[in-house]
Amino acid sequence: MSQTQTAPDAAQQPELQAGAEVLLRALKEQNVEVIFGYPGGAVLPIYDAIFNQNAIRHVLVRHEQAAVHAAEGYARSTGKVGCVLVTSGPGATNAVTGLVDALMDSIPIVCLTGQVPTHLIGNDAFQEADTTGITRPATKHNYLVKRSEDLARVVHEAFYVAKSGRPGPVVIDLPKDILINPAPYSAAVTTAHRSYRPQTEPDAGQIAKAVAALKGAKRPVIYTGGGVINAGPAASAALIALTRKTGFPITNTLMGLGAYPANDTQFLGMLGMHGTYEANLAMHGCDVLLNIGARFDDRVTGRLNAFSPNSRKIHIDIDPSSINKNVPVEIPIVGDAGRAIAALIAAWDAEPGDVDRAALAKWWQQIDAWRGIDCLKFHQDMTKGAIIKPQYAVQRLYDLTRESGRETYISTEVGQHQMWAAQYFRFDQPNRWMTSGGLGTMGYGLPAAMGVQVAHPAALCIDIAGEASILMNIQEMSTLAQYRLPVKVFILNNQYMGMVRQWQELLHGSRYSESYTAALPDFVKLADSFHGVGLRATSVDQLDDVIREMIALDRPVIADICVDQKENCFPMIPSGAAHNEMILGAGHEARAPGVTDAGMALV
Amino acid sequence: MAIDTTLRTATISVLVENEPGILARVVGLFSGRGYNIDSLTVAPVEDARHRSRINIVTSGTEMVIAQIKAQLDRLVPVHRVADLSHDGPHIAREMALIKVIATGEKRVEALRLAEAFRARVVDATTESFIFEMTGNTEKLDAFLDLMRPLGLAEVSRTGVAAIARGTRII
Ligand SMILES: Cc1ncc(C[n+]2csc(CCOP(=O)(O)OP(=O)(O)O)c2C)c(N)n1
Ligand SMILES: [Mg+2]
């Protein structure tokens, strides 16, 4: 080609840059501030591009699973999309647990995975894995970029897919040649996606039907889940307005805690397997059930054919496939939780006539009677040297963090400690509570807290942990040290996989098969070797001092709280049982007097 | 609300973006969630717009079929999902190539039945026929039942292609 021919051509064609540069430019356009990642051969061009810029920060984790959980914590505490970068083969396979976790809990993540060069794909090349094949059922969507001209578009689309509709994780598999070869940049398009356009605006007719049902209720309950959190703080504010306006009782799922202030009198606590007595019995006895952004998960419903048997059900969800999946509902409403709540409020105000206030008062009387059982009551011996009850430890952690006045974020691992955290730590705001609900991933909490701390450097970020779970991603203590992230790990150390032990006690004749961890590490020394601070409380008189010291320290801390090994988590609806077949803890009668099926139906 | 437990067959058509992995996504959804696939066909239908059509014959309760539709609809590359057997009258056809190996009386009988069913002979030797037959699934099944004692040796079926009657489009 002659000079005269190339000049006009060059003017028309977009400027080309190495694929890795195009990738970073697209990430910047998507407002990515931080990437949680781990390098390897296939992604070296991206690391090179990261090296040459300052706009995007990279946090080097110690295991790719932790990178995804950290991005989840970041996403859940900010409402933004979390971004992950891992290499091909083992980097990608290590990330899979995190991806499924984000999928189950609807957390927006974009995970970039390296891949062998396009010409080697399918050849069993070194560190090749069929990443799109492996992650297809582990993601909301995934992409393999095979042509340089698709790269920028795919990145923009991945962010759109991750955060639109029901959020979820998206993988972009990036062959190394695509990262090296010149690629054109294109900005994000504002036109509608060609096929994925989730409905966010609720149908006015359905809203009207819902309001009619709600106004006709005598024993209503509002039951809300993670969908309200995902819809943003405005949705939580609207939820408060709706709940106050209606005067209805409200319960939250594990994922939905914080959407409604836990200290408010209309709040019944969490529902489900380890939910409160009053929340579960209200679900069982209600005549109108308003579900907003929850999915009738089996941990919530218990035995399906006994679930809330006499209620008219309204279900608001952004994902049409969540509606009528487990529980048939009378009034389905597809749409964004925040918009749907706003529409309900508007329709409630427009509709003449009020709910039957006398019936509602009677319903509250019944609920207050259930509350009187005080299902979360426990006995802490306060004499010096007495063993710490795990419930008490969480309660003091709550009191003392509140007393400190610090902005507090809590994550958890999985097990009894997780349920005690949900029961005794009271969340008054959304986005302060990170827990692995759907997948129940031990090892989630520490990296999640790390991601939260990256997003909120001045906040108090605490992982309420079990001694077994914490060992699943303990390596991240090293990341905390490197980035000076003062995350606090608050271990309720019962030396058992307590939740497993509890099921073995209740269902397997107390045969504690493999649920005791002998030879646990010394967590105080462990903290020390990871450049953090180790603290320990072995008796009730030491607890407050340890918590106070932990809060005051501006460094990573492991607080080893030695708790009663035999404590079980109650109330409990054994799996396969109904809400009114709840087991209460010691100090309660096995079944509250007068609670029979027939009684439930009458209320 | 009472749950309807009666099973029905559904013919579901899915208009998808013609991209790598789309069939794996659809098939994976069915296997992963334990839905049945009785038949499945896929082919590009609009080259210019990169669209393919997948036709799936499945069965389940009304609630399960509604789930299948909703699950398909939320796949990112899916444009549209229609339950043809629910939305109104539709035409469903499949094609089969049927090899019958027989001599003498059985051979004659096979040919006679093929004519009655309007199957075309597309290949013949002194001991065999290959019939080509198009029709709905029941017609193909009925013909195959008749051929079985007459030397049915091999069948290749396309699976169902389906479309709504009248002016309705997916
Ligand atoms: C990755 C993973 N493996 C196994 C399990 C099953 N599981 C659920 S809770 C639990 C025990 C957790 O023990 P610990 O962290 O000490 O918490 P505790 O119940 O004692 O509070 C186990 C093994 C799980 N949830 N996640
Ligand atoms: Mg434990």
GROMACS .gro file of C-alpha atoms in nm, chain B residues 60-143:
model
   84
  663GLY     CA    1  -4.378  -3.184   3.300
  664THR     CA    2  -4.643  -3.034   3.523
  665GLU     CA    3  -4.779  -2.692   3.434
  666MET     CA    4  -4.554  -2.541   3.703
  667VAL     CA    5  -4.244  -2.716   3.567
  668ILE     CA    6  -4.317  -2.612   3.210
  669ALA     CA    7  -4.362  -2.251   3.321
  670GLN     CA    8  -4.026  -2.285   3.503
  671ILE     CA    9  -3.859  -2.421   3.189
  672LYS     CA   10  -3.984  -2.125   2.991
  673ALA     CA   11  -3.870  -1.876   3.254
  674GLN     CA   12  -3.530  -2.044   3.290
  675LEU     CA   13  -3.478  -2.040   2.911
  676ASP     CA   14  -3.591  -1.681   2.888
  677ARG     CA   15  -3.331  -1.558   3.135
  678LEU     CA   16  -3.038  -1.701   2.939
  679VAL     CA   17  -2.858  -1.396   2.805
  680PRO     CA   18  -2.848  -1.500   2.434
  681VAL     CA   19  -3.216  -1.598   2.422
  682HIS     CA   20  -3.441  -1.362   2.227
  683ARG     CA   21  -3.778  -1.527   2.268
  684VAL     CA   22  -3.940  -1.837   2.411
  685ALA     CA   23  -4.280  -1.972   2.307
  686ASP     CA   24  -4.473  -2.271   2.431
  687LEU     CA   25  -4.637  -2.362   2.101
  688SER     CA   26  -4.853  -2.633   2.250
  689HIS     CA   27  -4.997  -2.384   2.499
  690ASP     CA   28  -5.021  -2.061   2.301
  691GLY     CA   29  -5.259  -2.192   2.032
  692PRO     CA   30  -5.273  -2.435   1.741
  693HIS     CA   31  -4.943  -2.520   1.584
  694ILE     CA   32  -4.783  -2.746   1.328
  695ALA     CA   33  -4.514  -2.988   1.440
  696ARG     CA   34  -4.330  -3.207   1.196
  697GLU     CA   35  -4.036  -3.437   1.196
  698MET     CA   36  -3.866  -3.633   0.929
  699ALA     CA   37  -3.735  -3.986   0.953
  700LEU     CA   38  -3.520  -4.205   0.735
  701ILE     CA   39  -3.624  -4.564   0.798
  702LYS     CA   40  -3.430  -4.868   0.682
  703VAL     CA   41  -3.623  -5.192   0.647
  704ILE     CA   42  -3.437  -5.513   0.556
  705ALA     CA   43  -3.671  -5.784   0.435
  706THR     CA   44  -3.749  -6.014   0.142
  707GLY     CA   45  -4.058  -6.185   0.007
  708GLU     CA   46  -4.400  -6.118   0.162
  709LYS     CA   47  -4.265  -5.887   0.434
  710ARG     CA   48  -4.092  -5.670   0.179
  711VAL     CA   49  -4.410  -5.633  -0.023
  712GLU     CA   50  -4.610  -5.553   0.288
  713ALA     CA   51  -4.361  -5.288   0.397
  714LEU     CA   52  -4.386  -5.115   0.063
  715ARG     CA   53  -4.765  -5.128   0.067
  716LEU     CA   54  -4.781  -4.971   0.413
  717ALA     CA   55  -4.528  -4.709   0.311
  718GLU     CA   56  -4.755  -4.605   0.028
  719ALA     CA   57  -5.052  -4.589   0.261
  720PHE     CA   58  -4.850  -4.363   0.496
  721ARG     CA   59  -4.714  -4.156   0.209
  722ALA     CA   60  -4.356  -4.244   0.286
  723ARG     CA   61  -4.119  -4.202  -0.007
  724VAL     CA   62  -3.878  -4.468  -0.115
  725VAL     CA   63  -3.541  -4.297  -0.137
  726ASP     CA   64  -3.322  -4.606  -0.174
  727ALA     CA   65  -3.391  -4.969  -0.257
  728THR     CA   66  -3.196  -5.293  -0.297
  729THR     CA   67  -3.339  -5.639  -0.345
  730GLU     CA   68  -3.334  -5.690   0.034
  731SER     CA   69  -3.394  -5.340   0.165
  732PHE     CA   70  -3.576  -5.009   0.144
  733ILE     CA   71  -3.504  -4.672   0.288
  734PHE     CA   72  -3.824  -4.476   0.343
  735GLU     CA   73  -3.833  -4.104   0.393
  736MET     CA   74  -4.127  -3.991   0.594
  737THR     CA   75  -4.243  -3.655   0.725
  738GLY     CA   76  -4.524  -3.604   0.968
  739ASN     CA   77  -4.605  -3.546   1.326
  740THR     CA   78  -4.442  -3.759   1.591
  741GLU     CA   79  -4.747  -3.985   1.637
  742LYS     CA   80  -4.762  -4.067   1.266
  743LEU     CA   81  -4.393  -4.155   1.259
  744ASP     CA   82  -4.429  -4.366   1.570
  745ALA     CA   83  -4.728  -4.550   1.423
  746PHE     CA   84  -4.542  -4.626   1.102
   0.00000   0.00000   0.00000
